[in-house]
Amino acid sequence: GESVGLHLPTLSVQEGDNSIINCAYSNSASDYFIWYKQESGKGPQFIIDIRSNMDKRQGQRVTVLLNKTVKHLSLQIAATQPGDSAVYFCAELLRIQFYFGTGTSLTVIP
Amino acid sequence: DTGVSQDPRHKITKRGQNVTFRCDPISEHNRLYWYRQTLGQGPEFLTYFQNEAQLEKSRLLSDRFSAERPKGSFSTLEIQRTEQGDSAMYLCASTRAASYEQYFGPGTRLTVT
């Protein structure tokens, strides 16, 4: 299978600070990437996506950066809030299958 | 609530029993995916339907697993002769045609004792 990995399994940030979650992917043919947020007991929730022909995409308080040279993806969350505490997954699309990473658990300290 | 529902939310069964899960996608979504997720891991792809056609199956889907989407609406995932290694969260997701923005259901948590 394909390999999508996250550099840090856990991340703790102070409320109001910015968070950066990183992800490495292995297949240069992947052309679409998604970040998901998963809260305890719930299914993953779409946050933001990016196509391989883009380097950056911004949403509300979130930015995704794609570096195809080193096959690296990051999610930046501005002004992190307690409600952002969750597990975050990146996923890459190869052909019609999505391959998910292990996940990073983000804890926001009030 | 994403609009994708799954039933049951929890299932406890004894090893060797058969179980069936149901997924109701968002009504206008013609693509439906099944995933399995174990603790601390990301979802793993199991199978994919476009309308009623099952277009892709993962090698994870052994011959004990079968999925159907008979009318292109709801889908069922059946596991026969369950094993303890089948214990996991089973997630369903749906998308519109020409979109990969998946909407996930809450999942069915299976425990095989």
Short mmCIF file of C-alpha atoms in Angstrom, two decimals:
data_model
loop_
_atom_site.label_atom_id
_atom_site.label_comp_id
_atom_site.label_asym_id
_atom_site.label_seq_id
_atom_site.Cartn_x
_atom_site.Cartn_y
_atom_site.Cartn_z
CA GLY A 1 0.00 0.00 0.00
CA GLU A 2 0.93 3.61 -0.14
CA SER A 3 2.65 5.30 2.75
CA VAL A 4 1.32 8.50 4.23
CA GLY A 5 3.03 9.39 7.46
CA LEU A 6 2.78 12.08 10.08
CA HIS A 7 5.90 13.37 11.77
CA LEU A 8 4.45 13.83 15.26
CA PRO A 9 1.82 11.67 16.86
CA THR A 10 0.87 14.32 19.47
CA LEU A 11 0.93 18.08 19.59
CA SER A 12 0.02 20.40 22.46
CA VAL A 13 -0.48 24.12 21.93
CA GLN A 14 -1.68 27.00 24.02
CA GLU A 15 -5.03 28.46 23.17
CA GLY A 16 -4.58 31.34 20.77
CA ASP A 17 -1.29 30.09 19.36
CA ASN A 18 -0.90 28.78 15.83
CA SER A 19 -0.65 25.03 15.21
CA ILE A 20 1.27 23.30 12.48
CA ILE A 21 0.66 19.65 11.67
CA ASN A 22 2.93 17.95 9.17
CA CYS A 23 2.48 15.00 6.86
CA ALA A 24 4.78 13.16 4.46
CA TYR A 25 3.46 11.21 1.51
CA SER A 26 5.29 8.73 -0.63
CA ASN A 27 3.74 8.71 -4.09
CA SER A 28 4.56 11.56 -6.43
CA ALA A 29 1.63 10.52 -8.63
CA SER A 30 -0.89 11.52 -5.94
CA ASP A 31 -2.79 14.50 -7.25
CA TYR A 32 -5.18 15.43 -4.50
CA PHE A 33 -4.85 15.75 -0.76
CA ILE A 34 -7.29 16.30 2.08
CA TRP A 35 -6.94 17.14 5.74
CA TYR A 36 -9.51 15.66 8.09
CA LYS A 37 -10.36 16.33 11.72
CA GLN A 38 -11.70 13.48 13.81
CA GLU A 39 -13.21 13.99 17.23
CA SER A 40 -13.69 11.15 19.65
CA GLY A 41 -16.57 8.89 18.66
CA LYS A 42 -17.16 10.60 15.34
CA GLY A 43 -16.21 10.03 11.74
CA PRO A 44 -13.56 12.18 10.06
CA GLN A 45 -14.66 15.65 9.06
CA PHE A 46 -13.34 17.38 5.95
CA ILE A 47 -11.28 20.48 6.74
CA ILE A 48 -9.54 21.55 3.55
CA ASP A 49 -8.21 20.06 0.34
CA ILE A 50 -5.53 20.91 -2.17
CA ARG A 51 -4.73 19.71 -5.66
CA SER A 52 -1.22 18.90 -6.73
CA ASN A 53 -1.09 21.88 -9.09
CA MET A 54 -1.30 24.22 -6.10
CA ASP A 55 1.22 25.10 -3.40
CA LYS A 56 -1.10 26.73 -0.90
CA ARG A 57 -4.74 26.96 -0.11
CA GLN A 58 -6.45 28.94 2.61
CA GLY A 59 -9.69 28.43 4.41
CA GLN A 60 -11.21 29.90 7.49
CA ARG A 61 -8.36 29.86 10.05
CA VAL A 62 -6.68 26.99 8.21
CA THR A 63 -4.01 26.91 5.53
CA VAL A 64 -2.67 23.87 3.73
CA LEU A 65 0.80 23.96 2.17
CA LEU A 66 2.00 21.42 -0.35
CA ASN A 67 5.65 20.89 -1.19
CA LYS A 68 5.80 18.42 -4.03
CA THR A 69 9.58 18.47 -4.18
CA VAL A 70 9.90 16.81 -0.79
CA LYS A 71 6.42 15.27 -0.81
CA HIS A 72 5.33 17.13 2.29
CA LEU A 73 1.99 18.52 3.35
CA SER A 74 1.22 20.74 6.30
CA LEU A 75 -1.87 22.09 7.99
CA GLN A 76 -1.68 25.39 9.77
CA ILE A 77 -4.40 26.37 12.20
CA ALA A 78 -4.44 30.02 13.23
CA ALA A 79 -5.46 31.13 16.72
CA THR A 80 -6.05 27.58 17.90
CA GLN A 81 -9.17 27.13 20.01
CA PRO A 82 -10.18 24.40 22.48
CA GLY A 83 -12.66 23.12 19.91
CA ASP A 84 -9.74 22.33 17.62
CA SER A 85 -8.63 19.53 19.94
CA ALA A 86 -8.94 16.35 17.88
CA VAL A 87 -6.96 13.91 15.78
CA TYR A 88 -5.93 15.26 12.39
CA PHE A 89 -5.32 13.05 9.37
CA CYS A 90 -3.93 13.81 5.97
CA ALA A 91 -5.08 11.67 3.09
CA GLU A 92 -3.73 11.36 -0.44
CA LEU A 93 -5.72 10.30 -3.47
CA LEU A 94 -4.07 7.83 -5.79
CA ARG A 95 -6.29 6.69 -8.63
CA ILE A 96 -9.62 6.37 -6.80
CA GLN A 97 -8.36 5.31 -3.39
CA PHE A 98 -7.61 7.55 -0.47
CA TYR A 99 -4.65 6.60 1.73
CA PHE A 100 -4.73 8.01 5.23
CA GLY A 101 -1.85 8.69 7.57
CA THR A 102 -1.71 7.58 11.20
CA GLY A 103 -2.93 10.88 12.61
CA THR A 104 -1.72 13.62 14.94
CA SER A 105 -3.53 14.23 18.19
CA LEU A 106 -3.83 17.96 18.83
CA THR A 107 -4.49 19.13 22.38
CA VAL A 108 -5.26 22.78 23.02
CA ILE A 109 -4.33 23.99 26.47
CA PRO A 110 -6.68 26.72 27.76
CA ASP B 1 -24.17 15.52 11.60
CA THR B 2 -22.90 15.10 8.03
CA GLY B 3 -26.06 13.54 6.66
CA VAL B 4 -24.50 10.09 6.36
CA SER B 5 -25.98 7.62 8.82
CA GLN B 6 -24.78 4.21 9.89
CA ASP B 7 -26.53 1.48 11.79
CA PRO B 8 -25.88 0.07 14.29
CA ARG B 9 -23.47 2.40 16.05
CA HIS B 10 -22.12 -0.41 18.19
CA LYS B 11 -22.10 -4.16 17.70
CA ILE B 12 -20.72 -6.80 20.02
CA THR B 13 -20.61 -10.29 18.62
CA LYS B 14 -19.01 -13.61 19.38
CA ARG B 15 -16.27 -15.01 17.21
CA GLY B 16 -17.69 -17.00 14.34
CA GLN B 17 -20.94 -15.07 14.07
CA ASN B 18 -22.00 -13.08 11.02
CA VAL B 19 -22.67 -9.35 11.23
CA THR B 20 -24.17 -6.84 8.81
CA PHE B 21 -23.82 -3.07 8.89
CA ARG B 22 -25.84 -0.52 7.02
CA CYS B 23 -24.88 2.85 5.58
CA ASP B 24 -27.30 5.48 4.29
CA PRO B 25 -25.39 8.10 2.28
CA ILE B 26 -26.52 11.61 1.46
CA SER B 27 -29.31 11.08 -1.04
CA GLU B 28 -27.79 12.83 -4.05
CA HIS B 29 -24.36 11.26 -3.59
CA ASN B 30 -23.65 8.53 -6.07
CA ARG B 31 -20.27 7.43 -4.69
CA LEU B 32 -20.00 5.41 -1.51
CA TYR B 33 -16.91 4.18 0.31
CA TRP B 34 -16.34 1.75 3.16
CA TYR B 35 -13.32 2.05 5.44
CA ARG B 36 -12.03 0.23 8.50
CA GLN B 37 -10.31 2.12 11.28
CA THR B 38 -8.43 0.61 14.21
CA LEU B 39 -7.41 2.51 17.31
CA GLY B 40 -4.74 5.11 16.66
CA GLN B 41 -4.73 4.54 12.93
CA GLY B 42 -6.20 6.32 9.98
CA PRO B 43 -9.06 4.80 8.02
CA GLU B 44 -8.13 2.00 5.61
CA PHE B 45 -9.99 1.73 2.34
CA LEU B 46 -12.15 -1.38 1.93
CA THR B 47 -14.36 -0.84 -1.08
CA TYR B 48 -16.00 1.73 -3.32
CA PHE B 49 -19.30 1.95 -5.17
CA GLN B 50 -20.38 4.25 -7.93
CA ASN B 51 -24.14 3.98 -7.94
CA GLU B 52 -24.79 0.24 -7.58
CA ALA B 53 -21.52 -0.88 -9.15
CA GLN B 54 -18.71 -2.01 -6.88
CA LEU B 55 -15.70 -0.62 -8.72
CA GLU B 56 -12.83 -1.28 -6.35
CA LYS B 57 -12.05 -3.69 -3.53
CA SER B 58 -9.07 -3.61 -1.24
CA ARG B 59 -6.97 -6.67 -0.60
CA LEU B 60 -8.03 -6.16 3.02
CA LEU B 61 -11.46 -7.37 1.99
CA SER B 62 -11.09 -11.11 2.44
CA ASP B 63 -13.68 -13.55 1.17
CA ARG B 64 -15.43 -13.23 4.53
CA PHE B 65 -16.36 -9.66 3.66
CA SER B 66 -19.02 -8.67 1.17
CA ALA B 67 -20.60 -5.34 0.37
CA GLU B 68 -23.64 -4.45 -1.65
CA ARG B 69 -25.43 -1.37 -2.82
CA PRO B 70 -28.42 -2.89 -4.58
CA LYS B 71 -30.28 0.20 -5.73
CA GLY B 72 -27.49 2.70 -5.65
CA SER B 73 -28.74 4.17 -2.41
CA PHE B 74 -27.96 2.51 0.94
CA SER B 75 -25.17 -0.01 1.27
CA THR B 76 -24.53 -3.01 3.49
CA LEU B 77 -21.26 -4.52 4.63
CA GLU B 78 -21.39 -8.11 5.85
CA ILE B 79 -18.67 -9.94 7.69
CA GLN B 80 -19.05 -13.70 7.91
CA ARG B 81 -17.41 -15.90 10.55
CA THR B 82 -16.09 -12.91 12.46
CA GLU B 83 -12.63 -13.06 14.00
CA GLN B 84 -11.19 -11.01 16.85
CA GLY B 85 -9.02 -9.19 14.34
CA ASP B 86 -12.18 -7.79 12.76
CA SER B 87 -12.75 -5.62 15.83
CA ALA B 88 -12.58 -2.05 14.53
CA MET B 89 -14.62 0.97 13.58
CA TYR B 90 -16.28 0.58 10.19
CA LEU B 91 -16.81 3.91 8.46
CA CYS B 92 -18.90 4.80 5.48
CA ALA B 93 -18.43 7.92 3.37
CA SER B 94 -20.21 9.36 0.36
CA THR B 95 -19.46 11.96 -2.28
CA ARG B 96 -21.20 13.65 -5.17
CA ALA B 97 -20.23 12.75 -8.68
CA ALA B 98 -17.02 14.47 -9.81
CA SER B 99 -16.11 15.35 -6.24
CA TYR B 100 -13.75 13.76 -3.75
CA GLU B 101 -15.00 15.67 -0.74
CA GLN B 102 -16.08 12.73 1.37
CA TYR B 103 -18.75 13.02 4.01
CA PHE B 104 -18.25 10.39 6.68
CA GLY B 105 -20.83 8.73 8.83
CA PRO B 106 -20.31 8.24 12.58
CA GLY B 107 -19.16 4.66 12.09
CA THR B 108 -20.12 1.29 13.48
CA ARG B 109 -17.85 0.03 16.23
CA LEU B 110 -17.53 -3.75 16.08
CA THR B 111 -16.23 -5.75 19.01
CA VAL B 112 -15.64 -9.45 18.47
CA THR B 113 -15.30 -11.41 21.70
#
